[in-house]
Amino acid sequence: MKNQQTVVAVVPAAGVGSRMQADRPKQYLLLNGKTILEHTLNALISHPAVSRVVVAISADDPYFFSLPVANAPWLTVVTGGSERADSVHAAVITLCEHEWALVHDAARPCLDHHDIDNLLMVIEDSKVAGGILATPVRDTMKRAQVSGGDPVVRHTESRENLWHALTPQLFRAGELRQALAEGFSQDLAITDEASAMEAAGYRVALIDANPANIKITRPADMPLAAFYLQQISLQNQ
Ligand SMILES: Nc1ccn([C@@H]2O[C@H](COP(=O)(O)OP(=O)(O)OP(=O)(O)O)[C@@H](O)[C@H]2O)c(=O)n1
Ligand SMILES: C[C@](O)(CO)[C@H](O)COP(=O)(O)O
């Protein structure tokens, strides 16, 4: 069937980056001479399996169209929404239903092609609807007791079979679009594509991935991401 193996990257880039406390949304902060968003778009479109990219930006984004990449023939721009899931949905509805949506945070520029290769293998796995890059939790996990003052430990959570979900997350566009719509209608907290797919009853593969694929969230993440980007650049030489 047409489009069954076509992979389209979907990049939610409409956030404000409030936790970064910068003078602009974090995806437009510079790392090693380029914006975080440019690094992320390049990491995706330079992979041979990625045919094109759909990026969701905020309606009042004053930065995006000043970037050289804004005129790329392989790039489609849509208007994002109030939550990340709304931005993803706005992009996914532009795909054909049998195309594969490779959804990846704009804020994760340290993505290497080896991890994309491993994730794409789920396309051949009939036992799952898709998959996500993830890393096993390393630290002891504490549940906090919130009682108005400084947080204190309520209890220690078991970290057995506990993983950090990363992105990209890969699903058929038609199934993901439907799962997101159902999640919206049920007021689900959809913080990643897999949570919508899980709620819709699909099996989702966990693909053990490079922990360098961090989501740039707070100022302390910037020097670490700069280092990881340099390491990826050296590996690709
Ligand atoms: N309404 C939104 C919110 C977030 N995102 C995107 O989703 C990704 C992951 O979200 P997060 O790291 O939370 O980014 P922000 O929401 O911008 O950060 P913060 O929560 O600190 O404001 C980011 O690339 C962000 O641009 C989006 O496209 N649309
Ligand atoms: C999608 C994600 O990056 C997986 O860990 C994460 O859920 C995004 O959360 P955020 O609060 O929108 O950054």
PDB file of C-alpha atoms and ligand atoms in Angstrom:
ATOM      1  CA  MET A   1       0.000   0.000   0.000  1.00  0.00           C
ATOM      2  CA  LYS A   2       1.271   3.508  -0.780  1.00  0.00           C
ATOM      3  CA  ASN A   3       3.154   5.367   1.942  1.00  0.00           C
ATOM      4  CA  GLN A   4       3.448   2.345   4.196  1.00  0.00           C
ATOM      5  CA  GLN A   5       7.195   2.855   4.639  1.00  0.00           C
ATOM      6  CA  THR A   6       7.362   6.659   4.249  1.00  0.00           C
ATOM      7  CA  VAL A   7       8.806   8.288   7.369  1.00  0.00           C
ATOM      8  CA  VAL A   8       7.937  11.916   8.086  1.00  0.00           C
ATOM      9  CA  ALA A   9       9.562  13.724  11.006  1.00  0.00           C
ATOM     10  CA  VAL A  10       7.171  15.765  13.149  1.00  0.00           C
ATOM     11  CA  VAL A  11       8.806  18.417  15.338  1.00  0.00           C
ATOM     12  CA  PRO A  12       6.819  20.199  18.071  1.00  0.00           C
ATOM     13  CA  ALA A  13       8.584  23.587  18.354  1.00  0.00           C
ATOM     14  CA  ALA A  14       5.816  25.876  19.636  1.00  0.00           C
ATOM     15  CA  GLY A  15       6.780  25.964  23.312  1.00  0.00           C
ATOM     16  CA  VAL A  16       7.803  29.071  25.279  1.00  0.00           C
ATOM     17  CA  GLY A  17      10.598  27.424  27.260  1.00  0.00           C
ATOM     18  CA  SER A  18       9.517  28.907  30.605  1.00  0.00           C
ATOM     19  CA  ARG A  19      11.823  26.650  32.671  1.00  0.00           C
ATOM     20  CA  MET A  20      14.826  27.940  30.690  1.00  0.00           C
ATOM     21  CA  GLN A  21      14.090  31.517  31.804  1.00  0.00           C
ATOM     22  CA  ALA A  22      15.767  32.928  28.673  1.00  0.00           C
ATOM     23  CA  ASP A  23      14.971  36.021  26.575  1.00  0.00           C
ATOM     24  CA  ARG A  24      13.442  33.813  23.867  1.00  0.00           C
ATOM     25  CA  PRO A  25      11.951  30.335  23.540  1.00  0.00           C
ATOM     26  CA  LYS A  26      14.760  27.836  24.191  1.00  0.00           C
ATOM     27  CA  GLN A  27      14.568  26.264  20.701  1.00  0.00           C
ATOM     28  CA  TYR A  28      16.002  29.570  19.394  1.00  0.00           C
ATOM     29  CA  LEU A  29      18.988  29.700  21.775  1.00  0.00           C
ATOM     30  CA  LEU A  30      22.355  29.182  20.099  1.00  0.00           C
ATOM     31  CA  LEU A  31      24.500  26.086  20.580  1.00  0.00           C
ATOM     32  CA  ASN A  32      27.849  25.844  18.741  1.00  0.00           C
ATOM     33  CA  GLY A  33      26.761  28.635  16.369  1.00  0.00           C
ATOM     34  CA  LYS A  34      23.279  27.368  15.384  1.00  0.00           C
ATOM     35  CA  THR A  35      19.887  27.466  17.066  1.00  0.00           C
ATOM     36  CA  ILE A  36      18.778  24.354  18.917  1.00  0.00           C
ATOM     37  CA  LEU A  37      15.937  23.984  16.397  1.00  0.00           C
ATOM     38  CA  GLU A  38      18.342  24.040  13.438  1.00  0.00           C
ATOM     39  CA  HIS A  39      20.458  21.316  15.056  1.00  0.00           C
ATOM     40  CA  THR A  40      17.361  19.194  15.610  1.00  0.00           C
ATOM     41  CA  LEU A  41      15.961  19.663  12.093  1.00  0.00           C
ATOM     42  CA  ASN A  42      19.360  18.813  10.605  1.00  0.00           C
ATOM     43  CA  ALA A  43      19.711  15.680  12.734  1.00  0.00           C
ATOM     44  CA  LEU A  44      16.370  14.473  11.357  1.00  0.00           C
ATOM     45  CA  ILE A  45      16.488  15.425   7.656  1.00  0.00           C
ATOM     46  CA  SER A  46      20.083  14.165   7.317  1.00  0.00           C
ATOM     47  CA  HIS A  47      18.896  10.624   8.110  1.00  0.00           C
ATOM     48  CA  PRO A  48      18.316   8.762   4.811  1.00  0.00           C
ATOM     49  CA  ALA A  49      14.962   7.319   5.915  1.00  0.00           C
ATOM     50  CA  VAL A  50      13.399  10.706   6.718  1.00  0.00           C
ATOM     51  CA  SER A  51      11.623  12.026   3.618  1.00  0.00           C
ATOM     52  CA  ARG A  52      10.485  15.388   4.968  1.00  0.00           C
ATOM     53  CA  VAL A  53       9.759  17.310   8.170  1.00  0.00           C
ATOM     54  CA  VAL A  54       6.646  19.014   9.538  1.00  0.00           C
ATOM     55  CA  VAL A  55       7.419  21.586  12.245  1.00  0.00           C
ATOM     56  CA  ALA A  56       4.820  23.156  14.537  1.00  0.00           C
ATOM     57  CA  ILE A  57       5.618  26.712  15.628  1.00  0.00           C
ATOM     58  CA  SER A  58       3.615  29.137  17.718  1.00  0.00           C
ATOM     59  CA  ALA A  59       1.224  31.487  15.925  1.00  0.00           C
ATOM     60  CA  ASP A  60       3.207  34.529  17.068  1.00  0.00           C
ATOM     61  CA  ASP A  61       6.704  33.071  16.597  1.00  0.00           C
ATOM     62  CA  PRO A  62       8.948  36.042  15.551  1.00  0.00           C
ATOM     63  CA  TYR A  63      12.111  33.952  15.102  1.00  0.00           C
ATOM     64  CA  PHE A  64      11.440  30.962  12.846  1.00  0.00           C
ATOM     65  CA  PHE A  65      11.132  32.657   9.455  1.00  0.00           C
ATOM     66  CA  SER A  66      14.477  34.415   9.944  1.00  0.00           C
ATOM     67  CA  LEU A  67      16.232  31.034   9.882  1.00  0.00           C
ATOM     68  CA  PRO A  68      17.713  29.865   6.540  1.00  0.00           C
ATOM     69  CA  VAL A  69      16.042  26.458   7.078  1.00  0.00           C
ATOM     70  CA  ALA A  70      12.587  28.101   6.916  1.00  0.00           C
ATOM     71  CA  ASN A  71      12.779  27.976   3.095  1.00  0.00           C
ATOM     72  CA  ALA A  72      13.851  24.330   2.883  1.00  0.00           C
ATOM     73  CA  PRO A  73      11.813  22.405   0.257  1.00  0.00           C
ATOM     74  CA  TRP A  74      11.523  19.413   2.604  1.00  0.00           C
ATOM     75  CA  LEU A  75       9.951  21.478   5.410  1.00  0.00           C
ATOM     76  CA  THR A  76       6.252  22.108   6.093  1.00  0.00           C
ATOM     77  CA  VAL A  77       5.265  24.606   8.773  1.00  0.00           C
ATOM     78  CA  VAL A  78       2.046  24.369  10.820  1.00  0.00           C
ATOM     79  CA  THR A  79       0.735  26.379  13.751  1.00  0.00           C
ATOM     80  CA  GLY A  80       1.148  24.640  17.103  1.00  0.00           C
ATOM     81  CA  GLY A  81      -1.275  24.646  20.003  1.00  0.00           C
ATOM     82  CA  SER A  82      -1.462  25.437  23.704  1.00  0.00           C
ATOM     83  CA  GLU A  83      -0.005  22.081  24.772  1.00  0.00           C
ATOM     84  CA  ARG A  84       2.699  19.917  23.192  1.00  0.00           C
ATOM     85  CA  ALA A  85       0.096  17.283  22.244  1.00  0.00           C
ATOM     86  CA  ASP A  86      -1.943  19.943  20.404  1.00  0.00           C
ATOM     87  CA  SER A  87       1.136  20.946  18.426  1.00  0.00           C
ATOM     88  CA  VAL A  88       1.882  17.324  17.552  1.00  0.00           C
ATOM     89  CA  HIS A  89      -1.742  16.789  16.485  1.00  0.00           C
ATOM     90  CA  ALA A  90      -1.674  19.886  14.255  1.00  0.00           C
ATOM     91  CA  ALA A  91       1.330  18.433  12.454  1.00  0.00           C
ATOM     92  CA  VAL A  92       0.228  14.776  12.313  1.00  0.00           C
ATOM     93  CA  ILE A  93      -3.107  15.607  10.624  1.00  0.00           C
ATOM     94  CA  THR A  94      -1.120  16.839   7.607  1.00  0.00           C
ATOM     95  CA  LEU A  95       0.353  13.346   7.049  1.00  0.00           C
ATOM     96  CA  CYS A  96      -1.188  10.512   5.039  1.00  0.00           C
ATOM     97  CA  GLU A  97      -2.631   7.876   7.372  1.00  0.00           C
ATOM     98  CA  HIS A  98      -0.141   5.151   6.358  1.00  0.00           C
ATOM     99  CA  GLU A  99       2.919   7.363   6.657  1.00  0.00           C
ATOM    100  CA  TRP A 100       5.050   6.861   9.759  1.00  0.00           C
ATOM    101  CA  ALA A 101       5.231   9.888  12.075  1.00  0.00           C
ATOM    102  CA  LEU A 102       8.663  10.215  13.711  1.00  0.00           C
ATOM    103  CA  VAL A 103       7.788  12.691  16.466  1.00  0.00           C
ATOM    104  CA  HIS A 104      10.788  14.427  18.013  1.00  0.00           C
ATOM    105  CA  ASP A 105      11.075  17.354  20.426  1.00  0.00           C
ATOM    106  CA  ALA A 106      12.717  20.473  18.986  1.00  0.00           C
ATOM    107  CA  ALA A 107      14.450  20.681  22.387  1.00  0.00           C
ATOM    108  CA  ARG A 108      16.374  17.424  21.787  1.00  0.00           C
ATOM    109  CA  PRO A 109      19.183  18.312  19.340  1.00  0.00           C
ATOM    110  CA  CYS A 110      21.609  15.582  20.503  1.00  0.00           C
ATOM    111  CA  LEU A 111      20.008  12.812  18.446  1.00  0.00           C
ATOM    112  CA  ASP A 112      22.278  10.336  16.687  1.00  0.00           C
ATOM    113  CA  HIS A 113      21.390   8.309  13.601  1.00  0.00           C
ATOM    114  CA  HIS A 114      22.192   4.989  15.290  1.00  0.00           C
ATOM    115  CA  ASP A 115      19.235   5.518  17.616  1.00  0.00           C
ATOM    116  CA  ILE A 116      16.968   6.440  14.687  1.00  0.00           C
ATOM    117  CA  ASP A 117      18.111   3.238  12.904  1.00  0.00           C
ATOM    118  CA  ASN A 118      17.165   1.162  15.944  1.00  0.00           C
ATOM    119  CA  LEU A 119      13.780   2.846  16.353  1.00  0.00           C
ATOM    120  CA  LEU A 120      12.894   2.390  12.660  1.00  0.00           C
ATOM    121  CA  MET A 121      13.165  -1.381  13.105  1.00  0.00           C
ATOM    122  CA  VAL A 122       9.754  -1.354  14.823  1.00  0.00           C
ATOM    123  CA  ILE A 123       8.231  -0.763  11.367  1.00  0.00           C
ATOM    124  CA  GLU A 124       8.980  -4.434  10.631  1.00  0.00           C
ATOM    125  CA  ASP A 125       7.667  -5.643  14.023  1.00  0.00           C
ATOM    126  CA  SER A 126       4.025  -6.690  13.663  1.00  0.00           C
ATOM    127  CA  LYS A 127       3.738  -7.223  17.440  1.00  0.00           C
ATOM    128  CA  VAL A 128       3.822  -3.485  18.210  1.00  0.00           C
ATOM    129  CA  ALA A 129       2.087  -0.365  16.852  1.00  0.00           C
ATOM    130  CA  GLY A 130       5.300   1.615  17.106  1.00  0.00           C
ATOM    131  CA  GLY A 131       8.052   2.484  19.539  1.00  0.00           C
ATOM    132  CA  ILE A 132       9.912   5.105  21.496  1.00  0.00           C
ATOM    133  CA  LEU A 133      13.513   5.790  22.384  1.00  0.00           C
ATOM    134  CA  ALA A 134      13.979   5.374  26.121  1.00  0.00           C
ATOM    135  CA  THR A 135      16.626   4.850  28.802  1.00  0.00           C
ATOM    136  CA  PRO A 136      16.344   2.725  31.980  1.00  0.00           C
ATOM    137  CA  VAL A 137      16.163   4.807  35.165  1.00  0.00           C
ATOM    138  CA  ARG A 138      19.552   4.912  36.902  1.00  0.00           C
ATOM    139  CA  ASP A 139      18.808   6.737  40.134  1.00  0.00           C
ATOM    140  CA  THR A 140      16.704   5.781  43.123  1.00  0.00           C
ATOM    141  CA  MET A 141      13.307   7.438  42.591  1.00  0.00           C
ATOM    142  CA  LYS A 142      11.527   9.246  45.421  1.00  0.00           C
ATOM    143  CA  ARG A 143       7.846  10.213  45.583  1.00  0.00           C
ATOM    144  CA  ALA A 144       7.597  13.596  47.297  1.00  0.00           C
ATOM    145  CA  GLN A 145       5.141  14.475  50.017  1.00  0.00           C
ATOM    146  CA  VAL A 146       3.779  17.906  49.148  1.00  0.00           C
ATOM    147  CA  SER A 147       2.706  19.672  52.296  1.00  0.00           C
ATOM    148  CA  GLY A 148       3.139  23.383  51.491  1.00  0.00           C
ATOM    149  CA  GLY A 149       6.742  23.651  52.686  1.00  0.00           C
ATOM    150  CA  ASP A 150       9.911  22.174  51.254  1.00  0.00           C
ATOM    151  CA  PRO A 151       9.345  18.736  49.714  1.00  0.00           C
ATOM    152  CA  VAL A 152      10.084  15.699  51.860  1.00  0.00           C
ATOM    153  CA  VAL A 153      10.157  12.056  50.887  1.00  0.00           C
ATOM    154  CA  ARG A 154       6.851  10.231  51.085  1.00  0.00           C
ATOM    155  CA  HIS A 155       8.308   6.940  49.881  1.00  0.00           C
ATOM    156  CA  THR A 156      10.795   5.351  47.492  1.00  0.00           C
ATOM    157  CA  GLU A 157       9.363   4.151  44.196  1.00  0.00           C
ATOM    158  CA  SER A 158      10.446   0.832  42.770  1.00  0.00           C
ATOM    159  CA  ARG A 159      12.688   1.531  39.781  1.00  0.00           C
ATOM    160  CA  GLU A 160      12.310  -2.019  38.493  1.00  0.00           C
ATOM    161  CA  ASN A 161      11.300  -1.842  34.798  1.00  0.00           C
ATOM    162  CA  LEU A 162      11.148   1.963  35.032  1.00  0.00           C
ATOM    163  CA  TRP A 163      12.306   3.881  31.953  1.00  0.00           C
ATOM    164  CA  HIS A 164      12.726   7.502  30.927  1.00  0.00           C
ATOM    165  CA  ALA A 165      10.708   8.107  27.749  1.00  0.00           C
ATOM    166  CA  LEU A 166      12.657  10.125  25.189  1.00  0.00           C
ATOM    167  CA  THR A 167      11.888  11.093  21.601  1.00  0.00           C
ATOM    168  CA  PRO A 168      11.670  10.326  18.678  1.00  0.00           C
ATOM    169  CA  GLN A 169       8.490   8.319  19.090  1.00  0.00           C
ATOM    170  CA  LEU A 170       7.358   6.464  15.960  1.00  0.00           C
ATOM    171  CA  PHE A 171       3.777   5.565  15.054  1.00  0.00           C
ATOM    172  CA  ARG A 172       1.561   5.352  11.956  1.00  0.00           C
ATOM    173  CA  ALA A 173       0.073   8.784  11.402  1.00  0.00           C
ATOM    174  CA  GLY A 174      -3.528   7.558  11.116  1.00  0.00           C
ATOM    175  CA  GLU A 175      -3.394   5.557  14.359  1.00  0.00           C
ATOM    176  CA  LEU A 176      -1.598   8.352  16.236  1.00  0.00           C
ATOM    177  CA  ARG A 177      -4.019  11.006  14.988  1.00  0.00           C
ATOM    178  CA  GLN A 178      -6.991   8.916  16.185  1.00  0.00           C
ATOM    179  CA  ALA A 179      -5.361   8.095  19.538  1.00  0.00           C
ATOM    180  CA  LEU A 180      -4.616  11.776  20.189  1.00  0.00           C
ATOM    181  CA  ALA A 181      -8.194  12.762  19.322  1.00  0.00           C
ATOM    182  CA  GLU A 182      -9.545  10.099  21.698  1.00  0.00           C
ATOM    183  CA  GLY A 183      -7.151  11.285  24.415  1.00  0.00           C
ATOM    184  CA  PHE A 184      -8.310  14.889  23.963  1.00  0.00           C
ATOM    185  CA  SER A 185     -11.952  13.817  24.185  1.00  0.00           C
ATOM    186  CA  GLN A 186     -11.238  11.977  27.459  1.00  0.00           C
ATOM    187  CA  ASP A 187      -9.195  14.887  28.893  1.00  0.00           C
ATOM    188  CA  LEU A 188      -6.184  12.571  29.221  1.00  0.00           C
ATOM    189  CA  ALA A 189      -2.848  14.068  30.325  1.00  0.00           C
ATOM    190  CA  ILE A 190      -0.915  13.398  27.117  1.00  0.00           C
ATOM    191  CA  THR A 191       2.731  14.244  27.754  1.00  0.00           C
ATOM    192  CA  ASP A 192       4.070  12.046  24.961  1.00  0.00           C
ATOM    193  CA  GLU A 193       2.647  10.245  21.910  1.00  0.00           C
ATOM    194  CA  ALA A 194       3.057   6.844  23.558  1.00  0.00           C
ATOM    195  CA  SER A 195       0.700   7.789  26.412  1.00  0.00           C
ATOM    196  CA  ALA A 196      -2.078   8.404  23.896  1.00  0.00           C
ATOM    197  CA  MET A 197      -1.303   5.172  22.033  1.00  0.00           C
ATOM    198  CA  GLU A 198      -1.173   3.186  25.293  1.00  0.00           C
ATOM    199  CA  ALA A 199      -4.561   4.615  26.330  1.00  0.00           C
ATOM    200  CA  ALA A 200      -5.935   3.524  22.949  1.00  0.00           C
ATOM    201  CA  GLY A 201      -4.767  -0.027  23.697  1.00  0.00           C
ATOM    202  CA  TYR A 202      -1.707  -0.257  21.445  1.00  0.00           C
ATOM    203  CA  ARG A 203       1.559  -2.049  22.284  1.00  0.00           C
ATOM    204  CA  VAL A 204       4.568   0.280  22.253  1.00  0.00           C
ATOM    205  CA  ALA A 205       8.180  -0.920  22.004  1.00  0.00           C
ATOM    206  CA  LEU A 206      10.839   0.557  24.295  1.00  0.00           C
ATOM    207  CA  ILE A 207      14.111   1.054  22.417  1.00  0.00           C
ATOM    208  CA  ASP A 208      17.133   1.403  24.699  1.00  0.00           C
ATOM    209  CA  ALA A 209      18.783   4.634  23.556  1.00  0.00           C
ATOM    210  CA  ASN A 210      21.744   6.939  24.101  1.00  0.00           C
ATOM    211  CA  PRO A 211      21.183   8.956  27.302  1.00  0.00           C
ATOM    212  CA  ALA A 212      22.974  11.880  25.594  1.00  0.00           C
ATOM    213  CA  ASN A 213      19.656  12.578  23.846  1.00  0.00           C
ATOM    214  CA  ILE A 214      18.670  15.034  26.571  1.00  0.00           C
ATOM    215  CA  LYS A 215      15.718  17.400  26.427  1.00  0.00           C
ATOM    216  CA  ILE A 216      17.135  20.877  26.924  1.00  0.00           C
ATOM    217  CA  THR A 217      14.896  22.226  29.685  1.00  0.00           C
ATOM    218  CA  ARG A 218      16.892  24.289  32.184  1.00  0.00           C
ATOM    219  CA  PRO A 219      20.014  26.518  31.863  1.00  0.00           C
ATOM    220  CA  ALA A 220      22.314  23.792  33.234  1.00  0.00           C
ATOM    221  CA  ASP A 221      21.388  21.602  30.221  1.00  0.00           C
ATOM    222  CA  MET A 222      23.021  23.979  27.706  1.00  0.00           C
ATOM    223  CA  PRO A 223      26.757  23.232  28.282  1.00  0.00           C
ATOM    224  CA  LEU A 224      25.994  19.513  28.444  1.00  0.00           C
ATOM    225  CA  ALA A 225      24.099  19.640  25.151  1.00  0.00           C
ATOM    226  CA  ALA A 226      26.952  21.636  23.558  1.00  0.00           C
ATOM    227  CA  PHE A 227      29.379  18.914  24.598  1.00  0.00           C
ATOM    228  CA  TYR A 228      27.177  16.096  23.312  1.00  0.00           C
ATOM    229  CA  LEU A 229      26.685  17.893  19.973  1.00  0.00           C
ATOM    230  CA  GLN A 230      30.454  18.174  19.576  1.00  0.00           C
ATOM    231  CA  GLN A 231      30.804  14.443  20.291  1.00  0.00           C
ATOM    232  CA  ILE A 232      28.147  13.571  17.694  1.00  0.00           C
ATOM    233  CA  SER A 233      29.839  15.858  15.165  1.00  0.00           C
ATOM    234  CA  LEU A 234      33.195  14.120  15.782  1.00  0.00           C
ATOM    235  CA  GLN A 235      31.574  10.670  15.391  1.00  0.00           C
ATOM    236  CA  ASN A 236      30.055  11.722  12.029  1.00  0.00           C
ATOM    237  CA  GLN A 237      33.395  12.924  10.614  1.00  0.00           C
TER     238      GLN A 237
HETATM  239  N1  LIG B   1       2.426  24.059  23.341  1.00  0.00           N
HETATM  240  C1  LIG B   1       3.622  23.457  23.111  1.00  0.00           C
HETATM  241  C2  LIG B   1       4.514  23.131  24.184  1.00  0.00           C
HETATM  242  C3  LIG B   1       5.729  22.519  23.891  1.00  0.00           C
HETATM  243  N2  LIG B   1       6.020  22.249  22.584  1.00  0.00           N
HETATM  244  C4  LIG B   1       7.301  21.646  22.249  1.00  0.00           C
HETATM  245  O1  LIG B   1       7.406  20.380  22.888  1.00  0.00           O
HETATM  246  C5  LIG B   1       8.790  20.119  23.180  1.00  0.00           C
HETATM  247  C6  LIG B   1       8.977  19.595  24.607  1.00  0.00           C
HETATM  248  O2  LIG B   1       8.312  20.474  25.487  1.00  0.00           O
HETATM  249  P1  LIG B   1       9.069  21.264  26.683  1.00  0.00           P
HETATM  250  O3  LIG B   1      10.457  20.794  26.848  1.00  0.00           O
HETATM  251  O4  LIG B   1       8.159  21.273  27.866  1.00  0.00           O
HETATM  252  O5  LIG B   1       9.142  22.738  26.051  1.00  0.00           O
HETATM  253  P2  LIG B   1       8.414  24.035  26.611  1.00  0.00           P
HETATM  254  O6  LIG B   1       6.976  23.752  26.832  1.00  0.00           O
HETATM  255  O7  LIG B   1       8.800  25.139  25.680  1.00  0.00           O
HETATM  256  O8  LIG B   1       9.181  24.251  28.011  1.00  0.00           O
HETATM  257  P3  LIG B   1       8.534  24.733  29.409  1.00  0.00           P
HETATM  258  O9  LIG B   1       7.654  23.572  29.856  1.00  0.00           O
HETATM  259  O10 LIG B   1       9.744  24.926  30.272  1.00  0.00           O
HETATM  260  O11 LIG B   1       7.770  25.990  29.119  1.00  0.00           O
HETATM  261  C7  LIG B   1       9.573  21.414  22.938  1.00  0.00           C
HETATM  262  O12 LIG B   1      10.358  21.281  21.768  1.00  0.00           O
HETATM  263  C8  LIG B   1       8.483  22.458  22.758  1.00  0.00           C
HETATM  264  O13 LIG B   1       8.843  23.474  21.829  1.00  0.00           O
HETATM  265  C9  LIG B   1       5.143  22.558  21.539  1.00  0.00           C
HETATM  266  O14 LIG B   1       5.438  22.310  20.361  1.00  0.00           O
HETATM  267  N3  LIG B   1       3.948  23.147  21.824  1.00  0.00           N
HETATM  268  C1  LIG B   2       7.857  13.932  25.091  1.00  0.00           C
HETATM  269  C2  LIG B   2       8.836  13.930  26.222  1.00  0.00           C
HETATM  270  O1  LIG B   2      10.039  14.566  25.826  1.00  0.00           O
HETATM  271  C3  LIG B   2       9.123  12.506  26.633  1.00  0.00           C
HETATM  272  O2  LIG B   2       9.918  12.500  27.809  1.00  0.00           O
HETATM  273  C4  LIG B   2       8.288  14.694  27.450  1.00  0.00           C
HETATM  274  O3  LIG B   2       7.100  14.083  27.904  1.00  0.00           O
HETATM  275  C5  LIG B   2       8.010  16.144  27.118  1.00  0.00           C
HETATM  276  O4  LIG B   2       7.549  16.743  28.322  1.00  0.00           O
HETATM  277  P1  LIG B   2       7.458  18.321  28.381  1.00  0.00           P
HETATM  278  O5  LIG B   2       6.960  18.672  29.738  1.00  0.00           O
HETATM  279  O6  LIG B   2       6.493  18.697  27.273  1.00  0.00           O
HETATM  280  O7  LIG B   2       8.842  18.794  28.133  1.00  0.00           O
END
